[in-house]
């Protein structure tokens, strides 16, 4: 029990931080060739709060469980895209907000890393979709309000209006 450094010469990585009964436990940093982690460890695993940084610029800050991104966190891509919300098994899962570097924004449910379930997608151009998503695209019932005020309420499939619906034109 105490503080120290462990170097894995065969794997080109090292740990610096707290040990308990010979295991990585407590605050520490672990550096690999292409990624580094700083945060909490328990029984040789990332457990608790921490930050993962990849050399390509990808950064995750948040909760870890059993060495995985699990719970609430924030993932920032080198492009400027940002996701804040729930993670499960290293994947966007549950409720969250995804802000795209293009200016678009999505707030809603995720499953397997993509939009799935109910959500609101705000386009940079002012269009807003509020409804169901499946496998990352509009699919199911929803409302699309165009920036000029025109509105479609109804079914969507593969990101397009489809099936039964109602289009309401604003008066000009």
JSON list of C-alpha atoms in Angstrom, two decimals:
[
{"chain": "A", "resi": 1, "resn": "UNK", "atom": "CA", "xyz": [0.00, 0.00, 0.00]},
{"chain": "A", "resi": 2, "resn": "UNK", "atom": "CA", "xyz": [1.38, 3.36, -1.06]},
{"chain": "A", "resi": 3, "resn": "UNK", "atom": "CA", "xyz": [2.45, 5.36, -4.08]},
{"chain": "A", "resi": 4, "resn": "UNK", "atom": "CA", "xyz": [4.75, 4.14, -6.81]},
{"chain": "A", "resi": 5, "resn": "UNK", "atom": "CA", "xyz": [5.44, 3.50, -10.47]},
{"chain": "A", "resi": 6, "resn": "UNK", "atom": "CA", "xyz": [4.98, 0.32, -12.49]},
{"chain": "A", "resi": 7, "resn": "UNK", "atom": "CA", "xyz": [6.55, -0.01, -15.95]},
{"chain": "A", "resi": 8, "resn": "UNK", "atom": "CA", "xyz": [5.46, -2.70, -18.40]},
{"chain": "A", "resi": 9, "resn": "UNK", "atom": "CA", "xyz": [8.44, -2.90, -20.77]},
{"chain": "A", "resi": 10, "resn": "UNK", "atom": "CA", "xyz": [6.89, -5.62, -22.94]},
{"chain": "A", "resi": 11, "resn": "UNK", "atom": "CA", "xyz": [3.70, -3.56, -23.53]},
{"chain": "A", "resi": 12, "resn": "UNK", "atom": "CA", "xyz": [5.33, -0.10, -23.66]},
{"chain": "A", "resi": 13, "resn": "UNK", "atom": "CA", "xyz": [3.09, 1.33, -20.94]},
{"chain": "A", "resi": 14, "resn": "UNK", "atom": "CA", "xyz": [3.42, 2.58, -17.38]},
{"chain": "A", "resi": 15, "resn": "UNK", "atom": "CA", "xyz": [1.35, 3.33, -14.29]},
{"chain": "A", "resi": 16, "resn": "UNK", "atom": "CA", "xyz": [2.11, 5.96, -11.70]},
{"chain": "A", "resi": 17, "resn": "UNK", "atom": "CA", "xyz": [-0.07, 6.33, -8.63]},
{"chain": "A", "resi": 18, "resn": "UNK", "atom": "CA", "xyz": [-1.55, 4.54, -5.63]},
{"chain": "A", "resi": 19, "resn": "UNK", "atom": "CA", "xyz": [-1.33, 0.83, -4.89]},
{"chain": "A", "resi": 20, "resn": "UNK", "atom": "CA", "xyz": [-3.29, -1.24, -2.42]},
{"chain": "A", "resi": 21, "resn": "UNK", "atom": "CA", "xyz": [-2.29, -4.83, -1.69]},
{"chain": "A", "resi": 22, "resn": "UNK", "atom": "CA", "xyz": [-0.14, -4.81, -4.84]},
{"chain": "A", "resi": 23, "resn": "UNK", "atom": "CA", "xyz": [-3.02, -3.65, -7.08]},
{"chain": "A", "resi": 24, "resn": "UNK", "atom": "CA", "xyz": [-3.62, -0.33, -8.82]},
{"chain": "A", "resi": 25, "resn": "UNK", "atom": "CA", "xyz": [-6.08, 1.40, -6.48]},
{"chain": "A", "resi": 26, "resn": "UNK", "atom": "CA", "xyz": [-6.82, 5.05, -5.84]},
{"chain": "A", "resi": 27, "resn": "UNK", "atom": "CA", "xyz": [-5.68, 8.00, -7.96]},
{"chain": "A", "resi": 28, "resn": "UNK", "atom": "CA", "xyz": [-3.23, 7.34, -10.74]},
{"chain": "A", "resi": 29, "resn": "UNK", "atom": "CA", "xyz": [-2.17, 7.76, -14.35]},
{"chain": "A", "resi": 30, "resn": "UNK", "atom": "CA", "xyz": [-1.72, 5.01, -16.91]},
{"chain": "A", "resi": 31, "resn": "UNK", "atom": "CA", "xyz": [0.01, 5.74, -20.22]},
{"chain": "A", "resi": 32, "resn": "UNK", "atom": "CA", "xyz": [-0.04, 3.51, -23.30]},
{"chain": "A", "resi": 33, "resn": "UNK", "atom": "CA", "xyz": [1.44, 4.31, -26.72]},
{"chain": "A", "resi": 34, "resn": "UNK", "atom": "CA", "xyz": [-1.73, 5.91, -28.10]},
{"chain": "A", "resi": 35, "resn": "UNK", "atom": "CA", "xyz": [-3.87, 6.68, -25.04]},
{"chain": "A", "resi": 36, "resn": "UNK", "atom": "CA", "xyz": [-3.52, 7.95, -21.49]},
{"chain": "A", "resi": 37, "resn": "UNK", "atom": "CA", "xyz": [-5.83, 7.71, -18.48]},
{"chain": "A", "resi": 38, "resn": "UNK", "atom": "CA", "xyz": [-5.83, 9.82, -15.35]},
{"chain": "A", "resi": 39, "resn": "UNK", "atom": "CA", "xyz": [-8.27, 9.11, -12.56]},
{"chain": "A", "resi": 40, "resn": "UNK", "atom": "CA", "xyz": [-9.55, 6.50, -10.17]},
{"chain": "A", "resi": 41, "resn": "UNK", "atom": "CA", "xyz": [-8.49, 2.85, -10.08]},
{"chain": "A", "resi": 42, "resn": "UNK", "atom": "CA", "xyz": [-9.78, -0.05, -8.05]},
{"chain": "A", "resi": 43, "resn": "UNK", "atom": "CA", "xyz": [-8.34, -3.58, -8.15]},
{"chain": "A", "resi": 44, "resn": "UNK", "atom": "CA", "xyz": [-6.31, -2.87, -11.34]},
{"chain": "A", "resi": 45, "resn": "UNK", "atom": "CA", "xyz": [-9.26, -1.40, -13.25]},
{"chain": "A", "resi": 46, "resn": "UNK", "atom": "CA", "xyz": [-10.47, 2.07, -14.17]},
{"chain": "A", "resi": 47, "resn": "UNK", "atom": "CA", "xyz": [-13.24, 2.56, -11.63]},
{"chain": "A", "resi": 48, "resn": "UNK", "atom": "CA", "xyz": [-14.84, 5.87, -10.64]},
{"chain": "A", "resi": 49, "resn": "UNK", "atom": "CA", "xyz": [-14.09, 9.24, -12.26]},
{"chain": "A", "resi": 50, "resn": "UNK", "atom": "CA", "xyz": [-11.38, 9.75, -14.84]},
{"chain": "A", "resi": 51, "resn": "UNK", "atom": "CA", "xyz": [-10.17, 11.15, -18.16]},
{"chain": "A", "resi": 52, "resn": "UNK", "atom": "CA", "xyz": [-9.09, 9.13, -21.21]},
{"chain": "A", "resi": 53, "resn": "UNK", "atom": "CA", "xyz": [-7.10, 10.98, -23.90]},
{"chain": "A", "resi": 54, "resn": "UNK", "atom": "CA", "xyz": [-6.20, 9.46, -27.24]},
{"chain": "A", "resi": 55, "resn": "UNK", "atom": "CA", "xyz": [-3.29, 10.78, -29.31]},
{"chain": "A", "resi": 56, "resn": "UNK", "atom": "CA", "xyz": [-5.73, 11.51, -32.19]},
{"chain": "A", "resi": 57, "resn": "UNK", "atom": "CA", "xyz": [-7.43, 14.16, -30.00]},
{"chain": "A", "resi": 58, "resn": "UNK", "atom": "CA", "xyz": [-10.46, 12.17, -28.78]},
{"chain": "A", "resi": 59, "resn": "UNK", "atom": "CA", "xyz": [-11.14, 12.85, -25.06]},
{"chain": "A", "resi": 60, "resn": "UNK", "atom": "CA", "xyz": [-13.54, 11.17, -22.61]},
{"chain": "A", "resi": 61, "resn": "UNK", "atom": "CA", "xyz": [-14.19, 12.64, -19.18]},
{"chain": "A", "resi": 62, "resn": "UNK", "atom": "CA", "xyz": [-16.56, 10.86, -16.83]},
{"chain": "A", "resi": 63, "resn": "UNK", "atom": "CA", "xyz": [-17.46, 7.71, -15.00]},
{"chain": "A", "resi": 64, "resn": "UNK", "atom": "CA", "xyz": [-15.81, 4.32, -15.39]},
{"chain": "A", "resi": 65, "resn": "UNK", "atom": "CA", "xyz": [-16.87, 0.90, -14.18]},
{"chain": "A", "resi": 66, "resn": "UNK", "atom": "CA", "xyz": [-14.95, -2.33, -14.74]},
{"chain": "A", "resi": 67, "resn": "UNK", "atom": "CA", "xyz": [-12.46, -0.56, -17.05]},
{"chain": "A", "resi": 68, "resn": "UNK", "atom": "CA", "xyz": [-15.25, 0.79, -19.33]},
{"chain": "A", "resi": 69, "resn": "UNK", "atom": "CA", "xyz": [-16.93, 4.13, -19.94]},
{"chain": "A", "resi": 70, "resn": "UNK", "atom": "CA", "xyz": [-20.06, 3.54, -17.88]},
{"chain": "A", "resi": 71, "resn": "UNK", "atom": "CA", "xyz": [-22.46, 6.12, -16.43]},
{"chain": "A", "resi": 72, "resn": "UNK", "atom": "CA", "xyz": [-22.36, 9.86, -17.09]},
{"chain": "A", "resi": 73, "resn": "UNK", "atom": "CA", "xyz": [-19.63, 11.38, -19.21]},
{"chain": "A", "resi": 74, "resn": "UNK", "atom": "CA", "xyz": [-18.51, 13.74, -21.94]},
{"chain": "A", "resi": 75, "resn": "UNK", "atom": "CA", "xyz": [-16.84, 12.64, -25.18]},
{"chain": "A", "resi": 76, "resn": "UNK", "atom": "CA", "xyz": [-15.14, 15.25, -27.38]},
{"chain": "A", "resi": 77, "resn": "UNK", "atom": "CA", "xyz": [-13.99, 14.41, -30.92]},
{"chain": "A", "resi": 78, "resn": "UNK", "atom": "CA", "xyz": [-11.08, 16.13, -32.71]},
{"chain": "A", "resi": 79, "resn": "UNK", "atom": "CA", "xyz": [-13.66, 17.51, -35.20]},
{"chain": "A", "resi": 80, "resn": "UNK", "atom": "CA", "xyz": [-15.32, 19.49, -32.40]},
{"chain": "A", "resi": 81, "resn": "UNK", "atom": "CA", "xyz": [-18.35, 17.20, -32.00]},
{"chain": "A", "resi": 82, "resn": "UNK", "atom": "CA", "xyz": [-19.32, 16.77, -28.32]},
{"chain": "A", "resi": 83, "resn": "UNK", "atom": "CA", "xyz": [-21.55, 14.20, -26.64]},
{"chain": "A", "resi": 84, "resn": "UNK", "atom": "CA", "xyz": [-22.64, 14.63, -23.03]},
{"chain": "A", "resi": 85, "resn": "UNK", "atom": "CA", "xyz": [-24.80, 12.00, -21.39]},
{"chain": "A", "resi": 86, "resn": "UNK", "atom": "CA", "xyz": [-25.07, 8.32, -20.54]},
{"chain": "A", "resi": 87, "resn": "UNK", "atom": "CA", "xyz": [-22.60, 5.62, -21.53]},
{"chain": "A", "resi": 88, "resn": "UNK", "atom": "CA", "xyz": [-22.93, 1.86, -21.27]},
{"chain": "A", "resi": 89, "resn": "UNK", "atom": "CA", "xyz": [-20.19, -0.61, -22.17]},
{"chain": "A", "resi": 90, "resn": "UNK", "atom": "CA", "xyz": [-18.04, 2.13, -23.82]},
{"chain": "A", "resi": 91, "resn": "UNK", "atom": "CA", "xyz": [-20.96, 3.26, -26.01]},
{"chain": "A", "resi": 92, "resn": "UNK", "atom": "CA", "xyz": [-23.36, 6.22, -26.15]},
{"chain": "A", "resi": 93, "resn": "UNK", "atom": "CA", "xyz": [-26.44, 4.71, -24.52]},
{"chain": "A", "resi": 94, "resn": "UNK", "atom": "CA", "xyz": [-29.42, 6.26, -22.75]},
{"chain": "A", "resi": 95, "resn": "UNK", "atom": "CA", "xyz": [-30.16, 9.99, -22.65]},
{"chain": "A", "resi": 96, "resn": "UNK", "atom": "CA", "xyz": [-27.72, 12.54, -23.91]},
{"chain": "A", "resi": 97, "resn": "UNK", "atom": "CA", "xyz": [-26.96, 15.61, -25.99]},
{"chain": "A", "resi": 98, "resn": "UNK", "atom": "CA", "xyz": [-24.83, 15.51, -29.14]},
{"chain": "A", "resi": 99, "resn": "UNK", "atom": "CA", "xyz": [-23.57, 18.86, -30.42]},
{"chain": "A", "resi": 100, "resn": "UNK", "atom": "CA", "xyz": [-22.17, 18.64, -33.94]},
{"chain": "A", "resi": 101, "resn": "UNK", "atom": "CA", "xyz": [-19.32, 20.87, -35.09]},
{"chain": "A", "resi": 102, "resn": "UNK", "atom": "CA", "xyz": [-21.61, 21.88, -37.98]},
{"chain": "A", "resi": 103, "resn": "UNK", "atom": "CA", "xyz": [-23.98, 23.66, -35.58]},
{"chain": "A", "resi": 104, "resn": "UNK", "atom": "CA", "xyz": [-26.63, 20.92, -35.50]},
{"chain": "A", "resi": 105, "resn": "UNK", "atom": "CA", "xyz": [-27.72, 19.57, -32.10]},
{"chain": "A", "resi": 106, "resn": "UNK", "atom": "CA", "xyz": [-29.56, 16.44, -30.91]},
{"chain": "A", "resi": 107, "resn": "UNK", "atom": "CA", "xyz": [-31.01, 15.87, -27.46]},
{"chain": "A", "resi": 108, "resn": "UNK", "atom": "CA", "xyz": [-32.63, 12.55, -26.71]},
{"chain": "A", "resi": 109, "resn": "UNK", "atom": "CA", "xyz": [-32.12, 8.81, -26.51]},
{"chain": "A", "resi": 110, "resn": "UNK", "atom": "CA", "xyz": [-29.18, 6.76, -27.80]},
{"chain": "A", "resi": 111, "resn": "UNK", "atom": "CA", "xyz": [-28.68, 3.04, -28.21]},
{"chain": "A", "resi": 112, "resn": "UNK", "atom": "CA", "xyz": [-25.58, 1.27, -29.54]},
{"chain": "A", "resi": 113, "resn": "UNK", "atom": "CA", "xyz": [-23.87, 4.61, -30.16]},
{"chain": "A", "resi": 114, "resn": "UNK", "atom": "CA", "xyz": [-26.55, 6.18, -32.40]},
{"chain": "A", "resi": 115, "resn": "UNK", "atom": "CA", "xyz": [-29.84, 8.07, -32.06]},
{"chain": "A", "resi": 116, "resn": "UNK", "atom": "CA", "xyz": [-32.53, 5.57, -31.07]},
{"chain": "A", "resi": 117, "resn": "UNK", "atom": "CA", "xyz": [-35.85, 6.36, -29.40]},
{"chain": "A", "resi": 118, "resn": "UNK", "atom": "CA", "xyz": [-37.33, 9.83, -28.86]},
{"chain": "A", "resi": 119, "resn": "UNK", "atom": "CA", "xyz": [-35.40, 13.01, -29.39]},
{"chain": "A", "resi": 120, "resn": "UNK", "atom": "CA", "xyz": [-35.21, 16.55, -30.72]},
{"chain": "A", "resi": 121, "resn": "UNK", "atom": "CA", "xyz": [-32.83, 17.34, -33.60]},
{"chain": "A", "resi": 122, "resn": "UNK", "atom": "CA", "xyz": [-32.18, 21.04, -34.22]},
{"chain": "A", "resi": 123, "resn": "UNK", "atom": "CA", "xyz": [-30.57, 21.83, -37.56]},
{"chain": "A", "resi": 124, "resn": "UNK", "atom": "CA", "xyz": [-28.25, 24.80, -37.96]},
{"chain": "A", "resi": 125, "resn": "UNK", "atom": "CA", "xyz": [-30.58, 26.13, -40.67]},
{"chain": "A", "resi": 126, "resn": "UNK", "atom": "CA", "xyz": [-33.43, 26.45, -38.13]},
{"chain": "A", "resi": 127, "resn": "UNK", "atom": "CA", "xyz": [-35.41, 23.27, -38.93]},
{"chain": "A", "resi": 128, "resn": "UNK", "atom": "CA", "xyz": [-36.42, 21.25, -35.85]},
{"chain": "A", "resi": 129, "resn": "UNK", "atom": "CA", "xyz": [-37.50, 17.60, -35.73]},
{"chain": "A", "resi": 130, "resn": "UNK", "atom": "CA", "xyz": [-39.16, 16.23, -32.60]},
{"chain": "A", "resi": 131, "resn": "UNK", "atom": "CA", "xyz": [-39.95, 12.53, -32.73]},
{"chain": "A", "resi": 132, "resn": "UNK", "atom": "CA", "xyz": [-38.73, 9.00, -33.06]},
{"chain": "A", "resi": 133, "resn": "UNK", "atom": "CA", "xyz": [-35.36, 7.79, -34.32]},
{"chain": "A", "resi": 134, "resn": "UNK", "atom": "CA", "xyz": [-34.18, 4.33, -35.29]},
{"chain": "A", "resi": 135, "resn": "UNK", "atom": "CA", "xyz": [-30.56, 3.46, -36.11]},
{"chain": "A", "resi": 136, "resn": "UNK", "atom": "CA", "xyz": [-29.61, 7.14, -36.26]},
{"chain": "A", "resi": 137, "resn": "UNK", "atom": "CA", "xyz": [-32.34, 8.37, -38.65]},
{"chain": "A", "resi": 138, "resn": "UNK", "atom": "CA", "xyz": [-35.87, 9.75, -38.35]},
{"chain": "A", "resi": 139, "resn": "UNK", "atom": "CA", "xyz": [-38.17, 6.75, -38.29]},
{"chain": "A", "resi": 140, "resn": "UNK", "atom": "CA", "xyz": [-41.64, 6.52, -36.77]},
{"chain": "A", "resi": 141, "resn": "UNK", "atom": "CA", "xyz": [-43.91, 9.35, -35.67]},
{"chain": "A", "resi": 142, "resn": "UNK", "atom": "CA", "xyz": [-42.60, 12.89, -35.49]},
{"chain": "A", "resi": 143, "resn": "UNK", "atom": "CA", "xyz": [-43.04, 16.58, -36.15]},
{"chain": "A", "resi": 144, "resn": "UNK", "atom": "CA", "xyz": [-40.74, 18.54, -38.46]},
{"chain": "A", "resi": 145, "resn": "UNK", "atom": "CA", "xyz": [-41.01, 22.30, -38.17]},
{"chain": "A", "resi": 146, "resn": "UNK", "atom": "CA", "xyz": [-39.20, 24.14, -40.94]},
{"chain": "A", "resi": 147, "resn": "UNK", "atom": "CA", "xyz": [-37.43, 27.42, -40.22]},
{"chain": "A", "resi": 148, "resn": "UNK", "atom": "CA", "xyz": [-40.14, 29.36, -42.08]},
{"chain": "A", "resi": 149, "resn": "UNK", "atom": "CA", "xyz": [-42.83, 27.89, -39.82]},
{"chain": "A", "resi": 150, "resn": "UNK", "atom": "CA", "xyz": [-44.27, 25.23, -42.15]},
{"chain": "A", "resi": 151, "resn": "UNK", "atom": "CA", "xyz": [-44.84, 21.99, -40.31]},
{"chain": "A", "resi": 152, "resn": "UNK", "atom": "CA", "xyz": [-45.21, 18.28, -41.11]},
{"chain": "A", "resi": 153, "resn": "UNK", "atom": "CA", "xyz": [-46.69, 15.94, -38.49]},
{"chain": "A", "resi": 154, "resn": "UNK", "atom": "CA", "xyz": [-46.76, 12.25, -39.24]},
{"chain": "A", "resi": 155, "resn": "UNK", "atom": "CA", "xyz": [-44.73, 9.23, -40.16]},
{"chain": "A", "resi": 156, "resn": "UNK", "atom": "CA", "xyz": [-41.08, 9.13, -41.17]},
{"chain": "A", "resi": 157, "resn": "UNK", "atom": "CA", "xyz": [-38.98, 6.34, -42.63]},
{"chain": "A", "resi": 158, "resn": "UNK", "atom": "CA", "xyz": [-35.29, 6.45, -43.50]},
{"chain": "A", "resi": 159, "resn": "UNK", "atom": "CA", "xyz": [-35.15, 10.18, -42.62]},
{"chain": "A", "resi": 160, "resn": "UNK", "atom": "CA", "xyz": [-37.99, 11.07, -45.07]},
{"chain": "A", "resi": 161, "resn": "UNK", "atom": "CA", "xyz": [-41.68, 11.90, -44.72]},
{"chain": "A", "resi": 162, "resn": "UNK", "atom": "CA", "xyz": [-43.56, 8.69, -45.44]},
{"chain": "A", "resi": 163, "resn": "UNK", "atom": "CA", "xyz": [-46.98, 7.22, -44.84]},
{"chain": "A", "resi": 164, "resn": "UNK", "atom": "CA", "xyz": [-49.74, 9.07, -43.04]},
{"chain": "A", "resi": 165, "resn": "UNK", "atom": "CA", "xyz": [-49.17, 12.69, -42.11]},
{"chain": "A", "resi": 166, "resn": "UNK", "atom": "CA", "xyz": [-50.35, 16.26, -42.20]},
{"chain": "A", "resi": 167, "resn": "UNK", "atom": "CA", "xyz": [-48.52, 19.24, -43.70]},
{"chain": "A", "resi": 168, "resn": "UNK", "atom": "CA", "xyz": [-49.46, 22.67, -42.32]},
{"chain": "A", "resi": 169, "resn": "UNK", "atom": "CA", "xyz": [-48.44, 25.77, -44.30]},
{"chain": "A", "resi": 170, "resn": "UNK", "atom": "CA", "xyz": [-47.99, 29.08, -42.53]},
{"chain": "A", "resi": 171, "resn": "UNK", "atom": "CA", "xyz": [-49.75, 32.11, -43.93]},
{"chain": "A", "resi": 172, "resn": "UNK", "atom": "CA", "xyz": [-47.46, 34.54, -45.70]}
]
